[in-house]
Tab-separated table of C-alpha atoms and ligand atoms in Angstrom:
chain	number	residue	atom	x	y	z
A	1	MET	CA	203.547	63.134	109.166
A	2	THR	CA	201.562	66.295	109.287
A	3	SER	CA	203.281	69.107	107.431
A	4	SER	CA	201.864	71.938	109.509
A	5	GLY	CA	204.292	74.819	109.507
A	6	SER	CA	206.725	73.220	107.053
A	7	LYS	CA	208.174	75.459	104.325
A	8	SER	CA	207.264	73.109	101.473
A	9	SER	CA	203.595	73.199	102.384
A	10	PRO	CA	202.216	76.384	103.830
A	11	ASP	CA	198.786	74.770	104.187
A	12	PRO	CA	198.217	74.431	107.977
A	13	LEU	CA	195.722	71.598	107.347
A	14	GLY	CA	197.825	69.838	104.746
A	15	LEU	CA	199.274	66.333	104.882
A	16	GLU	CA	202.166	64.902	102.871
A	17	PRO	CA	200.904	62.956	99.850
A	18	ALA	CA	202.252	59.604	101.150
A	19	GLU	CA	200.599	60.220	104.528
A	20	MET	CA	197.354	61.145	102.814
A	21	ARG	CA	197.358	57.839	100.965
A	22	ARG	CA	198.335	55.788	103.984
A	23	LEU	CA	195.579	57.224	106.084
A	24	ALA	CA	192.992	56.839	103.318
A	25	HIS	CA	193.900	53.146	103.048
A	26	ARG	CA	193.597	52.825	106.830
A	27	VAL	CA	190.103	54.312	106.659
A	28	VAL	CA	189.207	51.736	103.977
A	29	ASP	CA	190.558	48.977	106.190
A	30	LEU	CA	188.775	50.214	109.254
A	31	VAL	CA	185.474	50.254	107.363
A	32	LEU	CA	186.031	46.794	105.889
A	33	ASP	CA	186.982	45.466	109.329
A	34	HIS	CA	183.715	46.861	110.631
A	35	VAL	CA	181.769	45.238	107.770
A	36	GLU	CA	183.430	41.878	108.122
A	37	ALA	CA	183.174	41.707	111.933
A	38	ARG	CA	179.551	42.831	111.894
A	39	ALA	CA	177.939	39.493	112.703
A	40	ASP	CA	180.267	38.914	115.693
A	41	GLY	CA	178.973	41.665	117.970
A	42	PRO	CA	175.515	42.827	118.913
A	43	ALA	CA	173.230	44.474	116.362
A	44	LEU	CA	173.078	47.598	118.465
A	45	THR	CA	175.511	48.937	121.039
A	46	ALA	CA	174.130	51.501	123.431
A	47	GLY	CA	176.479	54.140	124.874
A	48	ASP	CA	177.097	55.576	128.388
A	49	PRO	CA	177.298	59.408	128.056
A	50	ALA	CA	180.090	59.775	130.668
A	51	ALA	CA	182.191	56.934	129.182
A	52	LEU	CA	181.747	58.297	125.637
A	53	ALA	CA	182.582	61.846	126.744
A	54	ALA	CA	185.670	60.596	128.528
A	55	ALA	CA	186.902	58.711	125.410
A	56	LEU	CA	185.978	61.369	122.849
A	57	GLY	CA	185.854	64.700	124.653
A	58	GLY	CA	188.178	66.809	126.739
A	59	PRO	CA	189.204	70.404	126.194
A	60	LEU	CA	189.506	71.862	122.640
A	61	PRO	CA	192.733	70.294	121.298
A	62	GLU	CA	195.311	73.093	120.699
A	63	ALA	CA	198.325	70.977	119.618
A	64	PRO	CA	198.419	68.360	116.786
A	65	GLY	CA	197.500	64.799	117.751
A	66	ASP	CA	198.385	61.432	116.428
A	67	PRO	CA	196.154	60.753	113.386
A	68	ASP	CA	196.090	56.933	113.855
A	69	ALA	CA	194.986	57.267	117.518
A	70	ALA	CA	192.289	59.735	116.433
A	71	LEU	CA	191.039	57.453	113.647
A	72	ASP	CA	190.957	54.561	116.170
A	73	ALA	CA	188.947	56.576	118.588
A	74	LEU	CA	186.393	57.349	115.830
A	75	ALA	CA	186.285	53.822	114.480
A	76	HIS	CA	186.387	51.846	117.686
A	77	VAL	CA	184.578	54.157	120.139
A	78	ALA	CA	182.278	56.577	118.295
A	79	LEU	CA	181.259	54.332	115.432
A	80	HIS	CA	181.073	51.220	117.600
A	81	HIS	CA	178.334	52.652	119.768
A	82	MET	CA	175.371	52.713	117.395
A	83	GLN	CA	172.909	50.599	115.534
A	84	HIS	CA	174.400	48.391	112.830
A	85	ALA	CA	171.620	48.074	110.327
A	86	GLY	CA	173.722	45.724	108.214
A	87	HIS	CA	173.955	43.182	111.038
A	88	PRO	CA	172.244	39.899	110.148
A	89	ARG	CA	170.087	40.019	113.284
A	90	PHE	CA	169.070	43.700	112.878
A	91	LEU	CA	165.431	42.733	112.432
A	92	THR	CA	163.496	45.668	113.808
A	93	ARG	CA	162.760	49.164	112.841
A	94	ILE	CA	162.840	50.639	109.344
A	95	PRO	CA	166.571	51.443	108.823
A	96	SER	CA	168.192	49.238	106.268
A	97	PRO	CA	171.700	48.015	105.473
A	98	ALA	CA	173.724	50.100	103.011
A	99	ALA	CA	174.856	48.612	99.724
A	100	TRP	CA	178.632	48.748	99.338
A	101	THR	CA	178.206	50.441	95.960
A	102	GLY	CA	176.317	53.191	97.724
A	103	ILE	CA	179.090	53.614	100.277
A	104	LEU	CA	181.676	53.796	97.466
A	105	GLY	CA	179.666	56.413	95.583
A	106	ASP	CA	179.341	58.495	98.753
A	107	TRP	CA	183.075	58.217	99.447
A	108	LEU	CA	183.859	59.408	95.961
A	109	GLY	CA	181.656	62.440	96.357
A	110	THR	CA	183.107	63.291	99.773
A	111	GLY	CA	186.663	62.773	98.551
A	112	THR	CA	186.166	65.157	95.678
A	113	ASN	CA	184.069	67.542	97.738
A	114	ALA	CA	181.296	67.344	95.166
A	115	ILE	CA	178.555	70.026	95.212
A	116	ALA	CA	175.237	69.928	93.387
A	117	ALA	CA	173.846	73.452	93.845
A	118	SER	CA	174.370	75.358	90.646
A	119	TRP	CA	175.082	74.178	87.086
A	120	ALA	CA	178.217	76.286	86.889
A	121	GLY	CA	179.662	74.864	90.067
A	122	GLY	CA	178.601	71.236	89.660
A	123	ALA	CA	177.268	70.340	86.215
A	124	GLY	CA	178.386	66.683	86.488
A	125	PRO	CA	176.931	65.981	89.954
A	126	SER	CA	173.765	67.884	89.017
A	127	GLU	CA	173.338	65.757	85.911
A	128	VAL	CA	173.850	62.576	87.945
A	129	GLU	CA	171.087	63.725	90.255
A	130	LEU	CA	168.759	64.496	87.347
A	131	VAL	CA	169.496	61.089	85.893
A	132	VAL	CA	168.848	59.367	89.233
A	133	LEU	CA	165.589	61.259	89.726
A	134	GLU	CA	164.462	60.201	86.280
A	135	TRP	CA	165.453	56.588	86.912
A	136	LEU	CA	163.420	56.573	90.154
A	137	ARG	CA	160.455	58.204	88.386
A	138	ALA	CA	160.462	55.561	85.695
A	139	GLY	CA	161.173	52.668	88.065
A	140	LEU	CA	158.240	53.635	90.371
A	141	GLY	CA	155.899	54.180	87.452
A	142	LEU	CA	155.316	57.930	87.984
A	143	PRO	CA	154.195	60.211	85.144
A	144	GLU	CA	156.667	61.704	82.745
A	145	GLY	CA	157.646	65.234	83.472
A	146	THR	CA	157.865	64.544	87.265
A	147	GLU	CA	160.699	66.537	88.795
A	148	GLY	CA	162.491	66.121	92.046
A	149	VAL	CA	165.323	66.744	94.344
A	150	LEU	CA	167.365	64.648	96.781
A	151	LEU	CA	167.313	65.807	100.390
A	152	SER	CA	168.525	64.569	103.754
A	153	GLY	CA	165.505	62.378	104.391
A	154	GLY	CA	161.801	61.999	104.449
A	155	SER	CA	161.326	64.704	107.077
A	156	ILE	CA	162.944	67.474	105.090
A	157	ALA	CA	161.533	66.135	101.861
A	158	SER	CA	157.975	66.386	103.232
A	159	LEU	CA	158.738	69.826	104.666
A	160	THR	CA	159.886	70.927	101.204
A	161	ALA	CA	156.767	69.425	99.576
A	162	MET	CA	154.487	71.197	102.120
A	163	ALA	CA	156.211	74.512	101.433
A	164	ALA	CA	155.753	74.118	97.671
A	165	ALA	CA	152.147	73.025	98.085
A	166	ARG	CA	151.488	75.973	100.345
A	167	LEU	CA	152.958	78.437	97.895
A	168	GLU	CA	150.925	77.027	95.070
A	169	ARG	CA	147.689	76.470	96.925
A	170	GLY	CA	147.582	79.139	99.484
A	171	PRO	CA	146.663	78.697	103.150
A	172	GLY	CA	144.088	75.842	102.965
A	173	PRO	CA	143.879	73.225	105.688
A	174	ALA	CA	146.090	70.132	105.845
A	175	TYR	CA	144.336	66.749	106.318
A	176	LEU	CA	146.215	63.816	107.774
A	177	SER	CA	145.571	60.765	109.896
A	178	ASP	CA	146.704	59.918	113.407
A	179	GLN	CA	149.031	57.341	111.729
A	180	ALA	CA	150.952	60.002	109.790
A	181	HIS	CA	154.718	60.076	110.670
A	182	ALA	CA	155.672	62.610	113.267
A	183	SER	CA	157.704	64.466	110.653
A	184	ILE	CA	154.405	65.648	109.075
A	185	PRO	CA	152.975	67.544	112.003
A	186	ARG	CA	156.495	68.814	112.692
A	187	ALA	CA	156.810	70.140	109.103
A	188	LEU	CA	153.366	71.749	109.386
A	189	ARG	CA	154.377	73.366	112.651
A	190	ALA	CA	157.660	74.649	111.231
A	191	LEU	CA	155.696	76.217	108.351
A	192	ALA	CA	153.276	77.763	110.900
A	193	TRP	CA	150.455	75.936	109.109
A	194	ALA	CA	147.243	77.416	110.655
A	195	ASP	CA	144.676	74.716	110.011
A	196	VAL	CA	145.711	71.081	110.626
A	197	ARG	CA	142.955	68.411	110.611
A	198	LEU	CA	144.176	65.320	112.423
A	199	LEU	CA	141.643	62.578	111.466
A	200	PRO	CA	141.296	59.197	113.237
A	201	SER	CA	142.473	56.286	111.153
A	202	ASP	CA	140.277	53.292	110.384
A	203	ALA	CA	140.593	49.814	111.952
A	204	GLU	CA	143.474	49.007	109.575
A	205	GLY	CA	145.324	52.196	110.437
A	206	ARG	CA	144.461	53.911	107.202
A	207	LEU	CA	143.230	57.396	106.377
A	208	ASP	CA	139.542	57.161	105.536
A	209	PRO	CA	138.650	59.047	102.346
A	210	ALA	CA	135.064	59.526	103.629
A	211	ALA	CA	136.390	61.212	106.733
A	212	VAL	CA	138.634	63.447	104.597
A	213	ALA	CA	135.660	64.317	102.320
A	214	ALA	CA	133.494	65.244	105.319
A	215	ALA	CA	136.229	67.379	106.805
A	216	VAL	CA	136.813	69.162	103.434
A	217	ARG	CA	133.087	69.832	103.101
A	218	ALA	CA	132.936	71.367	106.554
A	219	ASP	CA	135.941	73.545	105.848
A	220	ARG	CA	134.594	74.671	102.490
A	221	GLN	CA	131.338	75.684	104.139
A	222	ALA	CA	133.265	77.594	106.730
A	223	GLY	CA	135.043	79.479	103.864
A	224	HIS	CA	138.440	77.741	103.934
A	225	ALA	CA	140.496	77.486	100.732
A	226	ALA	CA	141.438	74.099	99.147
A	227	GLY	CA	144.361	72.549	101.020
A	228	VAL	CA	146.545	69.534	101.139
A	229	VAL	CA	145.850	65.876	101.869
A	230	ILE	CA	148.745	63.958	103.327
A	231	ALA	CA	148.589	60.236	102.825
A	232	THR	CA	151.043	57.566	103.929
A	233	ALA	CA	152.303	54.682	101.784
A	234	GLY	CA	153.652	52.392	104.449
A	235	THR	CA	152.979	53.723	107.988
A	236	THR	CA	155.750	53.480	110.540
A	237	ASN	CA	153.534	51.587	113.035
A	238	THR	CA	152.186	48.819	110.783
A	239	GLY	CA	153.250	49.406	107.135
A	240	ALA	CA	149.636	50.199	106.231
A	241	VAL	CA	148.947	52.006	102.934
A	242	ASP	CA	146.237	54.661	102.820
A	243	PRO	CA	143.699	54.164	100.013
A	244	LEU	CA	145.651	56.300	97.598
A	245	GLU	CA	143.429	55.854	94.566
A	246	ALA	CA	140.290	57.005	96.454
A	247	LEU	CA	142.224	59.890	98.035
A	248	ALA	CA	143.576	60.871	94.528
A	249	ALA	CA	140.032	60.901	93.146
A	250	LEU	CA	138.851	63.101	96.017
A	251	CYS	CA	141.793	65.422	95.606
A	252	ALA	CA	141.130	65.725	91.847
A	253	ALA	CA	137.423	66.459	92.495
A	254	GLU	CA	138.117	68.995	95.228
A	255	ASP	CA	141.264	70.568	93.738
A	256	LEU	CA	143.389	69.460	96.740
A	257	TRP	CA	147.133	68.747	96.646
A	258	LEU	CA	147.859	65.110	97.386
A	259	HIS	CA	151.108	64.478	99.231
A	260	VAL	CA	152.142	60.871	99.723
A	261	ASP	CA	154.661	60.045	102.405
A	262	GLY	CA	156.237	56.864	101.036
A	263	ALA	CA	159.494	57.295	102.919
A	264	HIS	CA	159.546	53.628	103.825
A	265	GLY	CA	157.063	52.117	101.460
A	266	ALA	CA	157.239	53.832	98.042
A	267	PRO	CA	160.314	51.818	96.812
A	268	ALA	CA	158.024	48.781	96.901
A	269	ALA	CA	156.626	50.161	93.611
A	270	LEU	CA	159.790	48.900	91.938
A	271	HIS	CA	158.292	45.378	92.183
A	272	PRO	CA	154.920	44.353	90.671
A	273	ALA	CA	153.720	42.869	94.017
A	274	GLY	CA	154.701	46.005	95.873
A	275	ARG	CA	153.162	48.233	93.255
A	276	ALA	CA	149.957	46.287	93.596
A	277	GLN	CA	149.961	46.816	97.367
A	278	LEU	CA	150.436	50.552	96.881
A	279	GLY	CA	147.833	50.762	94.135
A	280	PRO	CA	147.562	52.999	91.046
A	281	GLY	CA	146.878	56.091	93.215
A	282	LEU	CA	150.646	56.361	93.975
A	283	ALA	CA	151.221	57.720	90.458
A	284	ARG	CA	148.563	60.348	90.989
A	285	ALA	CA	150.296	62.114	93.875
A	286	ASP	CA	151.201	65.741	93.394
A	287	SER	CA	154.225	65.103	95.575
A	288	LEU	CA	155.771	61.846	96.754
A	289	VAL	CA	158.537	61.266	99.288
A	290	LEU	CA	160.728	58.210	99.579
A	291	ASP	CA	163.884	57.461	101.463
A	292	PRO	CA	166.729	55.792	99.473
A	293	HIS	CA	168.503	55.426	102.869
A	294	LYS	CA	165.718	52.983	103.769
A	295	TRP	CA	164.488	50.489	101.188
A	296	LEU	CA	166.925	51.498	98.385
A	297	PHE	CA	169.848	50.433	100.599
A	298	GLN	CA	171.773	53.716	100.556
A	299	PRO	CA	173.993	54.985	103.338
A	300	TYR	CA	172.713	58.027	105.203
A	301	ASP	CA	171.559	60.479	104.174
A	302	ALA	CA	169.302	60.213	101.156
A	303	GLY	CA	165.670	61.297	100.916
A	304	CYS	CA	163.872	62.024	97.737
A	305	LEU	CA	161.057	64.365	96.836
A	306	LEU	CA	159.250	63.910	93.506
A	307	VAL	CA	156.707	66.502	92.336
A	308	SER	CA	154.496	65.728	89.338
A	309	ARG	CA	154.045	69.377	88.276
A	310	PRO	CA	157.047	70.567	86.294
A	311	GLY	CA	158.364	73.811	87.683
A	312	GLY	CA	156.466	73.421	90.935
A	313	LEU	CA	159.584	73.308	93.045
A	314	ASP	CA	161.349	76.080	91.188
A	315	ALA	CA	158.275	78.254	91.583
A	316	ALA	CA	158.561	77.828	95.351
A	317	PHE	CA	162.296	78.012	95.887
A	318	SER	CA	164.011	79.850	93.039
A	319	PHE	CA	165.780	83.044	94.063
A	320	THR	CA	168.594	84.818	92.389
A	321	PRO	CA	170.263	87.251	94.807
A	322	SER	CA	172.824	89.638	93.460
A	323	TYR	CA	175.770	87.607	94.733
A	324	LEU	CA	174.601	84.693	92.570
A	325	ALA	CA	173.726	86.790	89.477
A	326	ASP	CA	176.799	85.633	87.601
A	327	VAL	CA	175.849	81.930	88.023
A	328	GLN	CA	172.624	82.224	86.130
A	329	THR	CA	171.637	79.026	84.365
A	330	ARG	CA	170.974	78.627	80.693
A	331	ALA	CA	168.331	76.522	78.976
A	332	GLY	CA	168.669	72.814	79.773
A	333	GLU	CA	170.867	73.554	82.805
A	334	VAL	CA	169.235	72.835	86.127
A	335	ALA	CA	170.220	74.619	89.327
A	336	LEU	CA	169.233	72.192	92.034
A	337	ARG	CA	169.569	74.916	94.612
A	338	ASP	CA	166.255	76.202	93.220
A	339	ARG	CA	164.295	73.061	94.209
A	340	SER	CA	164.440	73.161	97.990
A	341	PRO	CA	165.642	75.415	100.849
A	342	GLU	CA	169.171	73.946	100.458
A	343	LEU	CA	171.823	75.986	98.633
A	344	SER	CA	175.090	74.279	99.457
A	345	ARG	CA	174.313	70.593	99.093
A	346	ARG	CA	176.402	67.430	98.801
A	347	SER	CA	175.874	65.174	95.845
A	348	ARG	CA	173.549	62.530	97.283
A	349	ALA	CA	172.875	61.088	93.838
A	350	LEU	CA	176.339	59.610	93.269
A	351	LYS	CA	175.802	56.641	95.553
A	352	LEU	CA	172.396	55.748	94.137
A	353	TRP	CA	173.662	56.184	90.617
A	354	LEU	CA	176.540	53.802	91.326
A	355	THR	CA	174.207	51.204	92.913
A	356	LEU	CA	171.819	51.369	89.995
A	357	ARG	CA	174.571	51.294	87.357
A	358	VAL	CA	176.472	48.398	88.962
A	359	HIS	CA	173.612	46.191	90.200
A	360	GLY	CA	170.737	47.310	87.925
A	361	ALA	CA	167.188	48.010	88.942
A	362	GLY	CA	166.513	44.267	88.837
A	363	ALA	CA	168.687	43.678	91.827
A	364	LEU	CA	166.926	46.375	93.843
A	365	ARG	CA	163.616	44.945	92.772
A	366	GLU	CA	164.652	41.530	94.057
A	367	ALA	CA	165.908	43.019	97.316
A	368	VAL	CA	162.557	44.755	97.840
A	369	ALA	CA	160.731	41.531	97.058
A	370	ARG	CA	162.926	39.669	99.552
A	371	GLY	CA	162.037	42.182	102.231
A	372	MET	CA	158.267	41.650	101.572
A	373	ALA	CA	158.687	37.872	101.490
A	374	LEU	CA	160.580	37.900	104.826
A	375	GLY	CA	157.689	39.813	106.361
A	376	GLU	CA	155.258	37.230	105.076
A	377	GLU	CA	157.419	34.381	106.348
A	378	ALA	CA	157.654	36.013	109.789
A	379	GLU	CA	153.843	36.386	109.824
A	380	ALA	CA	153.382	32.690	109.013
A	381	MET	CA	155.863	31.742	111.799
A	382	VAL	CA	153.945	33.927	114.317
A	383	ARG	CA	150.616	32.441	113.229
A	384	GLY	CA	152.101	28.928	113.733
A	385	ASP	CA	153.142	29.650	117.319
A	386	ALA	CA	150.415	29.327	119.921
A	387	ARG	CA	152.145	31.811	122.312
A	388	LEU	CA	152.005	34.629	119.801
A	389	GLU	CA	149.366	36.685	117.994
A	390	VAL	CA	149.563	38.767	114.827
A	391	VAL	CA	148.608	42.355	115.602
A	392	SER	CA	148.854	43.549	112.011
A	393	PRO	CA	149.617	41.389	108.939
A	394	ALA	CA	152.751	41.661	106.806
A	395	GLN	CA	152.528	44.866	104.854
A	396	LEU	CA	155.552	46.147	102.908
A	397	GLY	CA	157.884	44.083	105.014
A	398	VAL	CA	156.400	45.164	108.396
A	399	VAL	CA	154.562	42.670	110.597
A	400	CYS	CA	153.489	43.527	114.187
A	401	PHE	CA	152.944	40.744	116.675
A	402	GLY	CA	152.426	40.318	120.428
A	403	VAL	CA	152.878	37.714	123.150
A	404	LEU	CA	149.477	36.307	124.084
A	405	GLY	CA	148.418	37.170	127.569
A	406	ALA	CA	151.309	39.597	128.082
A	407	GLU	CA	150.303	42.905	129.707
A	408	GLU	CA	151.170	46.199	128.124
A	409	GLY	CA	154.832	46.918	129.017
A	410	GLU	CA	155.792	43.218	129.446
A	411	HIS	CA	156.540	42.681	125.750
B	501	PLP	C1	161.378	57.263	108.121
B	501	PLP	C2	160.118	57.956	107.827
B	501	PLP	C3	159.998	59.335	107.759
B	501	PLP	C4	161.124	60.243	108.235
B	501	PLP	O1	162.197	60.138	107.281
B	501	PLP	P1	163.689	60.641	107.741
B	501	PLP	O2	164.491	60.167	106.560
B	501	PLP	O3	163.983	59.933	108.986
B	501	PLP	O4	163.651	62.095	107.871
B	501	PLP	C5	158.796	59.886	107.396
B	501	PLP	N1	157.759	59.136	107.087
B	501	PLP	C6	157.786	57.785	107.098
B	501	PLP	C7	156.613	57.027	106.739
B	501	PLP	C8	159.018	57.174	107.428
B	501	PLP	O5	159.063	55.818	107.389
């Protein structure tokens, strides 16, 4: 029963303790019902705007409503009409299923309203995030001293990296290929980046270091400052990996910032085979983005930015306005609000911490290897079928194929 207006509980949004517990258990059951029934329905359920609005909308509710009916509407209408990335036949696109341990970690954080902004307001969640960032750094083979922050996803992580690079490097041009993810030009546009060099990719869909070198030379001659090279480790179209080692050498020689967008592909570095596909250049990035809500099997949202220069993020984002003057941090205490544009921020690290603590990095490594092996198996099946052709080979779990003789649009 809601207790709104009752004398014992003046909290207008309060619920009686027994009702809180009953509804919480119902939520657990609704989620588990969803997980267990997953294979029965389609992998993706589209929605009709008018039907969804009729079921979920209406005028602003003024009076209290039945909580069970409201939960049912969310579970059976709103959350039914979407993609179900954990479905056994959800074979396409980059979204991945979420590990149950990740879901549980997220629930704990939401249930306790955890915040990871300042040390004073969230020392525990902040430490969990620092631990997770260090675990990721070590697992991916990045240099010691690399710092990072968890964000909503690859898009905002790259935007944050670009802002940090810009503040350190000044207004030099940004070099990227036509295979870069759309979030990159969007981030550059949001930052009002003046000079963006969109370079054609090579036949394998990779950024050509010689093309970057030529563009940099021309820009230098025209008086431009050193800028930023944006490489992709696992493109969205084909899973291609830009030649990171050659790009890192070029960036070192020309004093350019190397940003690697590994939102999908970087977790492959957990496994020796994946790390070999990415190459040693991955560890030479000035900034690297990966999405734990993709190949680290975390529920939305979880993006990660790692920057190999200690203090680089703080230099860009630290501000101490007067209303935060009494939450200054002391030595050893990290205020994660100083590492990105986010101040209030949920603890996205809890879920990944729980997954790593419970399953161990070995399990994630095996899951990544399984994804790559499935891609190779799919490629072999396509090659064995006379009706099909491989358009791009299996790379980081992505294989593109077509139907022979089919016209564009018939696929
Ligand atoms: C998914 C993806 C992004 C965007 O990440 P979000 O988490 O959706 O913001 C950027 N780059 C690449 C290569 C991606 O695969």
